[in-house]
Coordinates of C-alpha atoms in Angstrom, one line a residue:
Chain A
X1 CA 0.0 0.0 0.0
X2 CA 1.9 3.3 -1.2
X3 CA 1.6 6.2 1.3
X4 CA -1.6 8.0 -0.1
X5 CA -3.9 5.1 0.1
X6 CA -2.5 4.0 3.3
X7 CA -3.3 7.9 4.5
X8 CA -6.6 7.6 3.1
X9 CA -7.2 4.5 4.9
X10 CA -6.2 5.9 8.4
X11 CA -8.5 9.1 7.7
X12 CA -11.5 6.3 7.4
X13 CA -10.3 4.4 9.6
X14 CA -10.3 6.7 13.0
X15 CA -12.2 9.4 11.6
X16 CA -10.0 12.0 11.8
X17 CA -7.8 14.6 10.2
X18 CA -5.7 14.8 13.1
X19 CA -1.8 14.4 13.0
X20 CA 0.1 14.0 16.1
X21 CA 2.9 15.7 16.1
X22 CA 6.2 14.9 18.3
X23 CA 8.2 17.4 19.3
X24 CA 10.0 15.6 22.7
X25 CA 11.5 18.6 24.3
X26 CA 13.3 17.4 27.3
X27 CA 12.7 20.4 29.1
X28 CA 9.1 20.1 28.6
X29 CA 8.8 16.0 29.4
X30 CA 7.0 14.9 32.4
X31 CA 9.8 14.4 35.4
X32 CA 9.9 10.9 34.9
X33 CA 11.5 10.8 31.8
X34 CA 13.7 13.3 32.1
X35 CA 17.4 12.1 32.3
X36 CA 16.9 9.1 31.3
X37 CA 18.7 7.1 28.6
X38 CA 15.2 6.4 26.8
X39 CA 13.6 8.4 27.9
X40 CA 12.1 9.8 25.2
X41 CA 10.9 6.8 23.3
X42 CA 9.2 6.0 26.5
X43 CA 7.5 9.3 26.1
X44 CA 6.7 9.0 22.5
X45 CA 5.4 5.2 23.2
X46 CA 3.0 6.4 25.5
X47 CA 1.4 9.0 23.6
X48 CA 1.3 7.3 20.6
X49 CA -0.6 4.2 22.2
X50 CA -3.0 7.1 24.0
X51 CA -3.8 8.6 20.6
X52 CA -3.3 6.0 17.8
X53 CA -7.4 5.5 17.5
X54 CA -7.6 8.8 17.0
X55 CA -4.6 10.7 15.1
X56 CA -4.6 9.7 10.9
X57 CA -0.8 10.2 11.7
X58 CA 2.0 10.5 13.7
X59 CA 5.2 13.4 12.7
X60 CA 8.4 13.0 15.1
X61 CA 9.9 16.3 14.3
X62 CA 13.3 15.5 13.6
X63 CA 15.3 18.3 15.3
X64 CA 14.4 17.7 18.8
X65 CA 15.9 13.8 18.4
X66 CA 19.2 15.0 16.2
X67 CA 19.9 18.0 19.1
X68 CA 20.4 15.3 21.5
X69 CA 22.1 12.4 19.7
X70 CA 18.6 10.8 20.2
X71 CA 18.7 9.0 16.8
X72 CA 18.2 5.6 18.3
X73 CA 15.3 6.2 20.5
X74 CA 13.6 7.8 16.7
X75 CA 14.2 4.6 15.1
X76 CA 13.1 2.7 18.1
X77 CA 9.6 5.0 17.9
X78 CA 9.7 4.2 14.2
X79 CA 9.6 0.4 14.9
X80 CA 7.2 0.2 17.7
X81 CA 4.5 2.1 15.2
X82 CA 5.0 0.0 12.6
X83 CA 4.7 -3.0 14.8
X84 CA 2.1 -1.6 17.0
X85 CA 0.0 0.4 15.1
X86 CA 0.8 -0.3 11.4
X87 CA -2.1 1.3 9.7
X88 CA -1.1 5.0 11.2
X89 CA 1.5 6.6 8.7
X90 CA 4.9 8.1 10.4
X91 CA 5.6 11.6 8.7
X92 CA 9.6 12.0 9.4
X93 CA 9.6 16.4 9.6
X94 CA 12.8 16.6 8.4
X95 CA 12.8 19.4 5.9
X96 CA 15.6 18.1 3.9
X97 CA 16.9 19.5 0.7
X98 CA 20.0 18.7 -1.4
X99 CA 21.2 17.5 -4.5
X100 CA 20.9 14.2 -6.4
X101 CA 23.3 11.8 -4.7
X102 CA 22.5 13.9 -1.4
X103 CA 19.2 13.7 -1.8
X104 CA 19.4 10.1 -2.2
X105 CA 21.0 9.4 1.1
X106 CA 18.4 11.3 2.9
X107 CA 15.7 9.5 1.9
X108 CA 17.6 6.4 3.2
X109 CA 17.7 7.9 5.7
X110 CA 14.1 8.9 6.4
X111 CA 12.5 5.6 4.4
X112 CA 15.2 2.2 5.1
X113 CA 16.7 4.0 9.2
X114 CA 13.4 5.0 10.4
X115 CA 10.7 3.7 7.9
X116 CA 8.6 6.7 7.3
X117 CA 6.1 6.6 5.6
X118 CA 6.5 10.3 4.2
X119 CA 9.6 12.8 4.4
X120 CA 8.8 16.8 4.2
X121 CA 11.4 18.1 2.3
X122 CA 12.4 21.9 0.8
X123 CA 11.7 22.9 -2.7
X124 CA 14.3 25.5 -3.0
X125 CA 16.9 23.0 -5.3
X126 CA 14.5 22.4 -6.9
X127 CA 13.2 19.1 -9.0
X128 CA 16.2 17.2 -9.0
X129 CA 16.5 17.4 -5.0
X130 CA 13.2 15.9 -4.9
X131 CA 13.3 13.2 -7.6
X132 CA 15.4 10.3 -5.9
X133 CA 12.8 10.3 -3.1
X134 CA 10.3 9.1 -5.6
X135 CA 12.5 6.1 -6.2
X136 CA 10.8 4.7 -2.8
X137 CA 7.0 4.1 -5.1
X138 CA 5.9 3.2 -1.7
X139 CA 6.3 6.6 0.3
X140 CA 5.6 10.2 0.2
X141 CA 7.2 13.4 -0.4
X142 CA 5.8 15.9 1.3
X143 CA 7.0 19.5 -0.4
X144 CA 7.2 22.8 1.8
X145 CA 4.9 25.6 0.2
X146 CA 3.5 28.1 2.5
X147 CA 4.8 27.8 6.5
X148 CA 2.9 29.1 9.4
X149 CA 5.8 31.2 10.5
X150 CA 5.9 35.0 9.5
X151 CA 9.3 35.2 7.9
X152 CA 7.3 32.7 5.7
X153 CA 6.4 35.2 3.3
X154 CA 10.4 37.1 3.2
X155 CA 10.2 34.7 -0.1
X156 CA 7.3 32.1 0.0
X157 CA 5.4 35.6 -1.0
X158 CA 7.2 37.1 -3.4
X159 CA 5.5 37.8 -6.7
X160 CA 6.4 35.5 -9.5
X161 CA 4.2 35.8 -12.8
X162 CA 1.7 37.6 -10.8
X163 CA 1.1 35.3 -8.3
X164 CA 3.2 34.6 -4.9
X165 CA 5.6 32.2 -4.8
X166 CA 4.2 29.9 -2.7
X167 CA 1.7 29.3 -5.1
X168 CA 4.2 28.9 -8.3
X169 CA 5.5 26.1 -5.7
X170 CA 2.3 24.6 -5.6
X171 CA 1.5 24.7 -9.2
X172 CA 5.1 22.9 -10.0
X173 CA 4.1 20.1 -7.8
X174 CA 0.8 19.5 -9.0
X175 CA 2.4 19.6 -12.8
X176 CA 5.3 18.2 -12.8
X177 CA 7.0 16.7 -9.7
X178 CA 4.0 14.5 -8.7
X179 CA 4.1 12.6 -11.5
X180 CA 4.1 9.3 -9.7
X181 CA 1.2 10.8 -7.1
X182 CA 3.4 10.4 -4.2
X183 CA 3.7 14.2 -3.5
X184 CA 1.5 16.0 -0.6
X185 CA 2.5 20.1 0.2
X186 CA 3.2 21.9 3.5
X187 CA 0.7 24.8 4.0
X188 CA 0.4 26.6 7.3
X189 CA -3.1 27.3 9.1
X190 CA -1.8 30.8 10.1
X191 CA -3.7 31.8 6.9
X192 CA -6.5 30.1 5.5
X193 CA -7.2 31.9 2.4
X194 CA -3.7 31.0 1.1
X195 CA -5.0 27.1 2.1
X196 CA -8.0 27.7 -0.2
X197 CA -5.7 29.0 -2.8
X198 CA -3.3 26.0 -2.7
X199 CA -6.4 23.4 -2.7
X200 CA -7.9 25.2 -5.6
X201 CA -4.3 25.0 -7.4
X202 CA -3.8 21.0 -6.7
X203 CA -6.8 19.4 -6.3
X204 CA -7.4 16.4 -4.3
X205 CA -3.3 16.0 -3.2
X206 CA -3.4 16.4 0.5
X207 CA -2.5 19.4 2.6
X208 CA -0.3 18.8 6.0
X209 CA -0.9 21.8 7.9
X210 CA 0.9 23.0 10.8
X211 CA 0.2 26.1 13.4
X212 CA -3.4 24.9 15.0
X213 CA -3.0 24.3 18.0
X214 CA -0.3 26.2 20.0
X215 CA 0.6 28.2 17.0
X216 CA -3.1 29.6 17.6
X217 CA -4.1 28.8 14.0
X218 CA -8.2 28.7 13.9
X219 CA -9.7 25.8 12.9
X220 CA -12.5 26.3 11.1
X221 CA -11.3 28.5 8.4
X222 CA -8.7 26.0 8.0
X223 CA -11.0 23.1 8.0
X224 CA -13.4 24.9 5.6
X225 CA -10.3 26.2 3.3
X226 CA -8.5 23.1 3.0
X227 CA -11.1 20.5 2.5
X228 CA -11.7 18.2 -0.3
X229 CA -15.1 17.2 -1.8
X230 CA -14.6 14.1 -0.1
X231 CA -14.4 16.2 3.4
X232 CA -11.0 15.1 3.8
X233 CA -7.6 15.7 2.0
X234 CA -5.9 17.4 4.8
X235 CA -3.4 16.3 8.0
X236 CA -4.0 18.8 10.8
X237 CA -1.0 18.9 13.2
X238 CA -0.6 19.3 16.5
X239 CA 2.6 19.1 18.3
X240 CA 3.1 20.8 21.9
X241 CA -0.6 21.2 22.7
X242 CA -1.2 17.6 22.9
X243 CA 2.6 16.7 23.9
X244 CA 2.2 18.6 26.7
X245 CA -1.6 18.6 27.7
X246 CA -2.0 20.0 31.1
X247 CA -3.4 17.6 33.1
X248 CA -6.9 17.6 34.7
X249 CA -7.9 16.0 38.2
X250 CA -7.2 12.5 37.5
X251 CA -5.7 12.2 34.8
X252 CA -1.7 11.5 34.0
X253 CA -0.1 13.0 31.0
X254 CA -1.0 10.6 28.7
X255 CA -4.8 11.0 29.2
X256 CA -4.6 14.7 28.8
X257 CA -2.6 14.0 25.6
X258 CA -5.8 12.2 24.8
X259 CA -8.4 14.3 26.0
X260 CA -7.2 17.4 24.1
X261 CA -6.4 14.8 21.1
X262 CA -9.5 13.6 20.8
X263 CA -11.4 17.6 21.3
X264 CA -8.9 18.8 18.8
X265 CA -10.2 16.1 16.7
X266 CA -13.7 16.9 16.9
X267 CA -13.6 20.2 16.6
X268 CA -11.8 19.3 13.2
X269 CA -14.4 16.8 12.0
X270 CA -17.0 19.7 13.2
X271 CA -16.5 21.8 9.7
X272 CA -15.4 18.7 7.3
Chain B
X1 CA 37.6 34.1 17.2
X2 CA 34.4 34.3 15.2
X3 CA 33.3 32.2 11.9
X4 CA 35.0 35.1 9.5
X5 CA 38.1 35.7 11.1
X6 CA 38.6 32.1 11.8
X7 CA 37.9 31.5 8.3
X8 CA 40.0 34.7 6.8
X9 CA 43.4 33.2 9.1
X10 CA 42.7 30.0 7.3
X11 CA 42.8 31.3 4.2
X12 CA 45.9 33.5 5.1
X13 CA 47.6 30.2 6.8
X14 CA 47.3 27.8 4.1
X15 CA 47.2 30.1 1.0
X16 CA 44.4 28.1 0.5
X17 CA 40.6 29.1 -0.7
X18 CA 39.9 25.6 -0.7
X19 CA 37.6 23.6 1.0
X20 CA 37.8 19.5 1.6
X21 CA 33.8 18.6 1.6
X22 CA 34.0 15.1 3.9
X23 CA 30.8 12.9 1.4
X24 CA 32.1 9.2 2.9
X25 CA 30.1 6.8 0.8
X26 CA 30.4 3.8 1.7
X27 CA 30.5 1.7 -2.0
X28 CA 33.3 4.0 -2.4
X29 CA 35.8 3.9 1.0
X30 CA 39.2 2.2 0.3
X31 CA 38.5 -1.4 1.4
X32 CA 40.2 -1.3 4.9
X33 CA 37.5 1.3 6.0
X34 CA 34.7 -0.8 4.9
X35 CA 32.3 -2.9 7.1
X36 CA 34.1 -2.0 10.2
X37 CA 31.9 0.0 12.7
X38 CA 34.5 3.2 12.7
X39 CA 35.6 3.0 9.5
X40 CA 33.7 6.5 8.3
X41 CA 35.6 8.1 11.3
X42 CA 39.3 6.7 10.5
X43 CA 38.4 7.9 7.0
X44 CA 37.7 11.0 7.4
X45 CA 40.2 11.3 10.3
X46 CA 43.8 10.7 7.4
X47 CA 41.8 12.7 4.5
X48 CA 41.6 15.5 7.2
X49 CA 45.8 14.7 8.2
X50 CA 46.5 14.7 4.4
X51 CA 45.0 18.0 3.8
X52 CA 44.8 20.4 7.2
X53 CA 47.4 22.5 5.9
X54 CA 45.9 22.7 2.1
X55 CA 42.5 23.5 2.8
X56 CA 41.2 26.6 4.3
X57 CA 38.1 24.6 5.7
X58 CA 36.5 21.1 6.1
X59 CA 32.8 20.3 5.0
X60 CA 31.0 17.3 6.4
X61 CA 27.7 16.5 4.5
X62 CA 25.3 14.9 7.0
X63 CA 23.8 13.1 5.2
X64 CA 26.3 10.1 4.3
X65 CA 26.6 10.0 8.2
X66 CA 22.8 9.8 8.7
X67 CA 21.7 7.6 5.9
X68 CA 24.1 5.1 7.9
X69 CA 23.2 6.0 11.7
X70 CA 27.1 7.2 11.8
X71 CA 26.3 10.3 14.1
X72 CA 28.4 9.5 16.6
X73 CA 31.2 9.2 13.6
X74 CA 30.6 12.6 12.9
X75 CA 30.8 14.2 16.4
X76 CA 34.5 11.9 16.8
X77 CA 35.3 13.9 13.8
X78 CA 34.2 17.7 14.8
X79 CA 36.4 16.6 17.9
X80 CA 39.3 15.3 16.4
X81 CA 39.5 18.4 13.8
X82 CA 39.1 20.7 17.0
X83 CA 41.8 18.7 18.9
X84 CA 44.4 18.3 16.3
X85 CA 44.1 21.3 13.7
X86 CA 41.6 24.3 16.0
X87 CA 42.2 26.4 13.5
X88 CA 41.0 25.1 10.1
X89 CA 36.5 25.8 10.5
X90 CA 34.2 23.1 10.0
X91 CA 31.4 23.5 8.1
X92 CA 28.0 21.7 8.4
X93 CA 26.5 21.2 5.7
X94 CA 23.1 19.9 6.5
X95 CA 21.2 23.1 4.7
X96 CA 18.4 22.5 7.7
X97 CA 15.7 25.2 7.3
X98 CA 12.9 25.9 10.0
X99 CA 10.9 27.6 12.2
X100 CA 12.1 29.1 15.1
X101 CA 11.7 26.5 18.1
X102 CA 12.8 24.3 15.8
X103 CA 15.6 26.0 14.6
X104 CA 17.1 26.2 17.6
X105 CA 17.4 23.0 18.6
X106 CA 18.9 22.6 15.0
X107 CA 21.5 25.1 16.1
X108 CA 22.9 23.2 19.1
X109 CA 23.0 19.8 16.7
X110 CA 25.2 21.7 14.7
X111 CA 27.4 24.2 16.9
X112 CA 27.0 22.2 20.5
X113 CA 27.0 18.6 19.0
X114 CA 28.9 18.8 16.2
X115 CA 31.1 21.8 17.1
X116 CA 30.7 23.2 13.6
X117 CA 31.7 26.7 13.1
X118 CA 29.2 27.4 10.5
X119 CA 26.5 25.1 9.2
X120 CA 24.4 25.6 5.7
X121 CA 20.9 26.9 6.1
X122 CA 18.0 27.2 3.3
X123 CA 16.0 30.6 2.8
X124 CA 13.0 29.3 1.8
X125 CA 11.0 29.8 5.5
X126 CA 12.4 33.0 5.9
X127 CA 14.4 35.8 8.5
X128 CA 12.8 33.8 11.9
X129 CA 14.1 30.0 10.7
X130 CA 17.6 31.9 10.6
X131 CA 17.8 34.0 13.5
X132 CA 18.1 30.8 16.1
X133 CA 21.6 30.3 14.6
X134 CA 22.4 33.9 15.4
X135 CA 22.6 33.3 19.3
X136 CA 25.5 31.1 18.7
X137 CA 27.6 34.8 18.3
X138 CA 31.1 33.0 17.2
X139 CA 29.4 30.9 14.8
X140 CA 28.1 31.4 11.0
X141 CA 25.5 31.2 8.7
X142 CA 25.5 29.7 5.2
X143 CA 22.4 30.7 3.3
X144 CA 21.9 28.8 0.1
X145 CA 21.1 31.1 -2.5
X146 CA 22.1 29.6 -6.1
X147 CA 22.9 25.8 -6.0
X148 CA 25.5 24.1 -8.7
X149 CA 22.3 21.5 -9.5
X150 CA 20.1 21.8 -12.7
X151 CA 17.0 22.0 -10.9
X152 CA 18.4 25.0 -9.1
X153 CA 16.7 27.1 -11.5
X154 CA 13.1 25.7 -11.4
X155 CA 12.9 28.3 -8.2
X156 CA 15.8 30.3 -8.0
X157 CA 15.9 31.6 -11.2
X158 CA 11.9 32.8 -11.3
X159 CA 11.9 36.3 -11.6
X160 CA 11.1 38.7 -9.1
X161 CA 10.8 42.4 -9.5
X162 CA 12.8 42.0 -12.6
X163 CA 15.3 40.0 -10.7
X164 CA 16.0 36.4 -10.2
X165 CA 15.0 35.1 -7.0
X166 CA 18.8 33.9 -6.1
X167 CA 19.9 37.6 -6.6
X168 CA 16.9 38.7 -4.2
X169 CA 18.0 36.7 -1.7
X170 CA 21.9 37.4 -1.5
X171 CA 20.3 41.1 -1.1
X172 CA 18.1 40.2 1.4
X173 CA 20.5 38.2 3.7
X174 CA 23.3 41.6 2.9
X175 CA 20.6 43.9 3.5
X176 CA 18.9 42.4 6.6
X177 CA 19.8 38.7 7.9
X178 CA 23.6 39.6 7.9
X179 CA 23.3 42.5 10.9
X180 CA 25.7 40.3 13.2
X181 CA 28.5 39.4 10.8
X182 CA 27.5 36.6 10.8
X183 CA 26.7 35.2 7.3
X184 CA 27.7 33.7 3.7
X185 CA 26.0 32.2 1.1
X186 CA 26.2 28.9 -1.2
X187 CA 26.8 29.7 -4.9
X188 CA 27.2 27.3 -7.3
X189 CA 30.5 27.0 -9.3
X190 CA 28.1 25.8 -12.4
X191 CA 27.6 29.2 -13.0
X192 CA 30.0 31.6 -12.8
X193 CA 28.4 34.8 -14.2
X194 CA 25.6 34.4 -11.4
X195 CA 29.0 34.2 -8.8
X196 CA 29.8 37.4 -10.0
X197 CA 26.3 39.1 -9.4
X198 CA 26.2 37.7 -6.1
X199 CA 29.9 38.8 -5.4
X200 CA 28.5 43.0 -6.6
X201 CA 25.6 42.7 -4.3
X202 CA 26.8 41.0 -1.1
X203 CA 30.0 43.2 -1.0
X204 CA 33.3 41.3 1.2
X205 CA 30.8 38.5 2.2
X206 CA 32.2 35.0 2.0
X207 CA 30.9 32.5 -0.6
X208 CA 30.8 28.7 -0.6
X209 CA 31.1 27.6 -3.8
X210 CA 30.5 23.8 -4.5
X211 CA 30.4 22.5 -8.1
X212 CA 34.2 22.6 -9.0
X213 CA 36.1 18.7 -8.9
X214 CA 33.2 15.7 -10.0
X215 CA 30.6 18.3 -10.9
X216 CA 33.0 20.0 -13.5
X217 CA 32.6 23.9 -12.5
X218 CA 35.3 26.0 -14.1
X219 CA 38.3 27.2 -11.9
X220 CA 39.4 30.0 -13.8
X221 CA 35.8 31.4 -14.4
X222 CA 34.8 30.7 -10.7
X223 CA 37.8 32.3 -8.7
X224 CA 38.0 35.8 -11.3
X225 CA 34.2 35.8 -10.8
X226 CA 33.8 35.3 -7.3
X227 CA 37.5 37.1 -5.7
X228 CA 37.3 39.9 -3.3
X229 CA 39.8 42.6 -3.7
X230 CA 41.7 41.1 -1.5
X231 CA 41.9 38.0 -3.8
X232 CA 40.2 35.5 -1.6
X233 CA 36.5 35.6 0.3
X234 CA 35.5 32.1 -1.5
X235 CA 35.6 28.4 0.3
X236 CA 35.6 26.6 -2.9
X237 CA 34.5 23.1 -2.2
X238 CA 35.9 19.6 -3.7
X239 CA 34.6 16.3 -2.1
X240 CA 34.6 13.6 -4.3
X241 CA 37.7 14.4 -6.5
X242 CA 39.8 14.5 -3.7
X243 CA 38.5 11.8 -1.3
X244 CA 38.5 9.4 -3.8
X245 CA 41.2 10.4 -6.3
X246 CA 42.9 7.2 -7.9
X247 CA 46.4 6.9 -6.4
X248 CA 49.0 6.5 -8.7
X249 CA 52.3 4.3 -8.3
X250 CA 53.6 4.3 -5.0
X251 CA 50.6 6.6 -3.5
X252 CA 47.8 5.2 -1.2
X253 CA 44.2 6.9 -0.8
X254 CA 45.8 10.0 1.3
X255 CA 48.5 10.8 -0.8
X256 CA 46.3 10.8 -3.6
X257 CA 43.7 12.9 -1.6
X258 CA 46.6 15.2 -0.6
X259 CA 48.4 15.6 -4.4
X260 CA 44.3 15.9 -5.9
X261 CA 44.0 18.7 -2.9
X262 CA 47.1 20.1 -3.5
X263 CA 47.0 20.4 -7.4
X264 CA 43.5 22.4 -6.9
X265 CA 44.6 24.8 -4.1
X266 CA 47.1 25.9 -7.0
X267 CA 44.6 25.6 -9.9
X268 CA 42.7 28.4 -7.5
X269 CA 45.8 30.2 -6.7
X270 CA 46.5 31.1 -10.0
X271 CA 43.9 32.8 -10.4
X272 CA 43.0 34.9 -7.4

């Protein structure tokens, strides 16, 4: 099953648009796994288990394991969800962007060290930086087109042709890199008419869109912006605001991961 | 020291302008180094002896160390160059690109972990995925702006108020993201008319320039194109023409590397 179906499937599946996105910042982690060899696979184990009925995927944010020399524990998170909870895609955030040979050992990297299902990766190289991820028929390349952060639009909104950047970016990949129908683009819920621009530029490819959550991005206008006829088409992430759910009476930080997993969820499936 | 003036005593040290880009492949290590669990380090470790007083930097591309879970290769390395020749930079070049919690913790991979003195950066999200590296005072920031690939062009050469978008950003990171000091950009050696452009609008600022060696970028063209006033402000980057140049009689591997190194530092030379 190559990565599109196998996201379609989880969005049936649980019902939700949700991705779950990890972020393990150790200054953030409940005491207990602080200091700790593991201690952040531990983490990530048990919010994946708390949440894998209810997230469409899972998105280890790279950054956060490669500060610490935490590789190991990533692959060890990679393993456990595909042994665990197979059906549930693993989006590896890495951003990547290089040259052919480069290119190529990155998405070893992302696809044979830590199985990923999908890699995000930078368009700025351009087509032959993306190309030798599409040698993997089975996975994703998820293309950066409009982020949630303001210096987003120092170039992403440059005019081009009449038209900002970001979207030339997403007309390029609905053209001519997705080709094989492995491609999916990066648009940011800080601004949901630049969302309904992209969807009206690529169709039915699906949107991964950070900045909900902490980020304060609203969720209806992204839900209504983003979504395809088929009320789907879209993988809404949140990171810290689940990660680091403040607990209620009763509840450990697990539950609150799922409590505000499964609200964030249905207040996404509210507007689909 | 700082990045620069670290970098400008190399230059002045070695009479060098170039730089040794460290892209171990495994298919392609001399057959003591292969299949043993260190081999990538003691590699890298006699290329560096062969060449520290050639080169006016070192380059290590991440991602032959990640594709093959060799982190803990590359930090031996960062410390051995620091140990053994302080006063030759390391570059990382894992062109990360990010937002700005994110960024951050890409920053202490690179500067803490690693010990690089600079590390290459993309544009494409903007000012705030660049500022993180900032903190890190004594350290630079290598912004890619035109790459030595053929896709470069699909994005960097769109034009933007009349300018290529490559050109926009060398004046953006002059004008604006350079206010520390702390900057240089990645130019391609593929093209060296676009060198000089960059060179009239981002003043004394250093360029990388990959592209020369195996990707067959003119010398000549490159350094009278890309020369300060001063005759030097390039790290012109070779990797696999000198890590795996074929020895000839009596040489091993790091001779080889070394005479390759050495005959390049005085291709540039004449020229500057």
């Amino acid at each position: 099953m190559n990565f599109i179906n196998k996201l379609n499937a989880a969005w049936a599946a649980n019902d939700s648009l949700l991705c779950v996105g990890l972020d393990p910042d150790m200054d953030r982690l409940p005491a207990q796994f602080r200091g700790t060899p593991d201690g952040i696979y531990h983490f990530c184990k048990e919010i994946i288990d708390a949440t894998a009925d209810l997230a469409c995927a899972f998105k280890p944010q790279i950054a956060y394991f490669a500060a610490l020399g935490a590789e190991g524990q990533l692959e060890r998170i990679g393993a456990y969800l595909r042994d665990r909870h197979p059906h549930i895609p693993l989006i590896l955030d890495s951003k990547r962007g290089d040259i052919g040979a480069t290119a190529k050992q990155y998405a070893r990297e992302a696809y044979d060290r830590y199985g990923a299902d999908a890699v995000t990766v930078s368009p700025y190289m351009g087509a032959d930086s993306v190309e030798p991820y599409m040698e993997w028929r089975d996975r994703g390349v998820i293309v950066l087109c409009r982020t949630s952060n303001q210096g987003g639009s120092d170039l992403q909104f440059l005019e081009v042709n009449g038209k900002p950047l970001y979207q030339h970016v997403a007309q390029l990949v609905a053209d001519k890199w997705n080709s094989n129908g492995q491609c999916a683009l990066v648009v940011g819920a800080t601004f949901p008419e630049e969302i309904r621009a992209v969807r009206a530029i690529v169709g039915e490819m699906p949107l991964l869109i950070p900045g909900i959550g902490a980020q304060g991005g609203d969720i209806e206008a992204t839900v209504r912006a983003g979504r395809t006829d088929a009320g789907a088409g879209m993988m809404i992430n949140s990171s810290r605001a689940i990660l680091y759910a403040t607990p209620q009476a009763g509840e450990d930080f697990a539950q609150a991961a799922r409590r505000v997993a499964d609200e964030t969820r249905h207040a996404i499936n509210a507007h689909r």
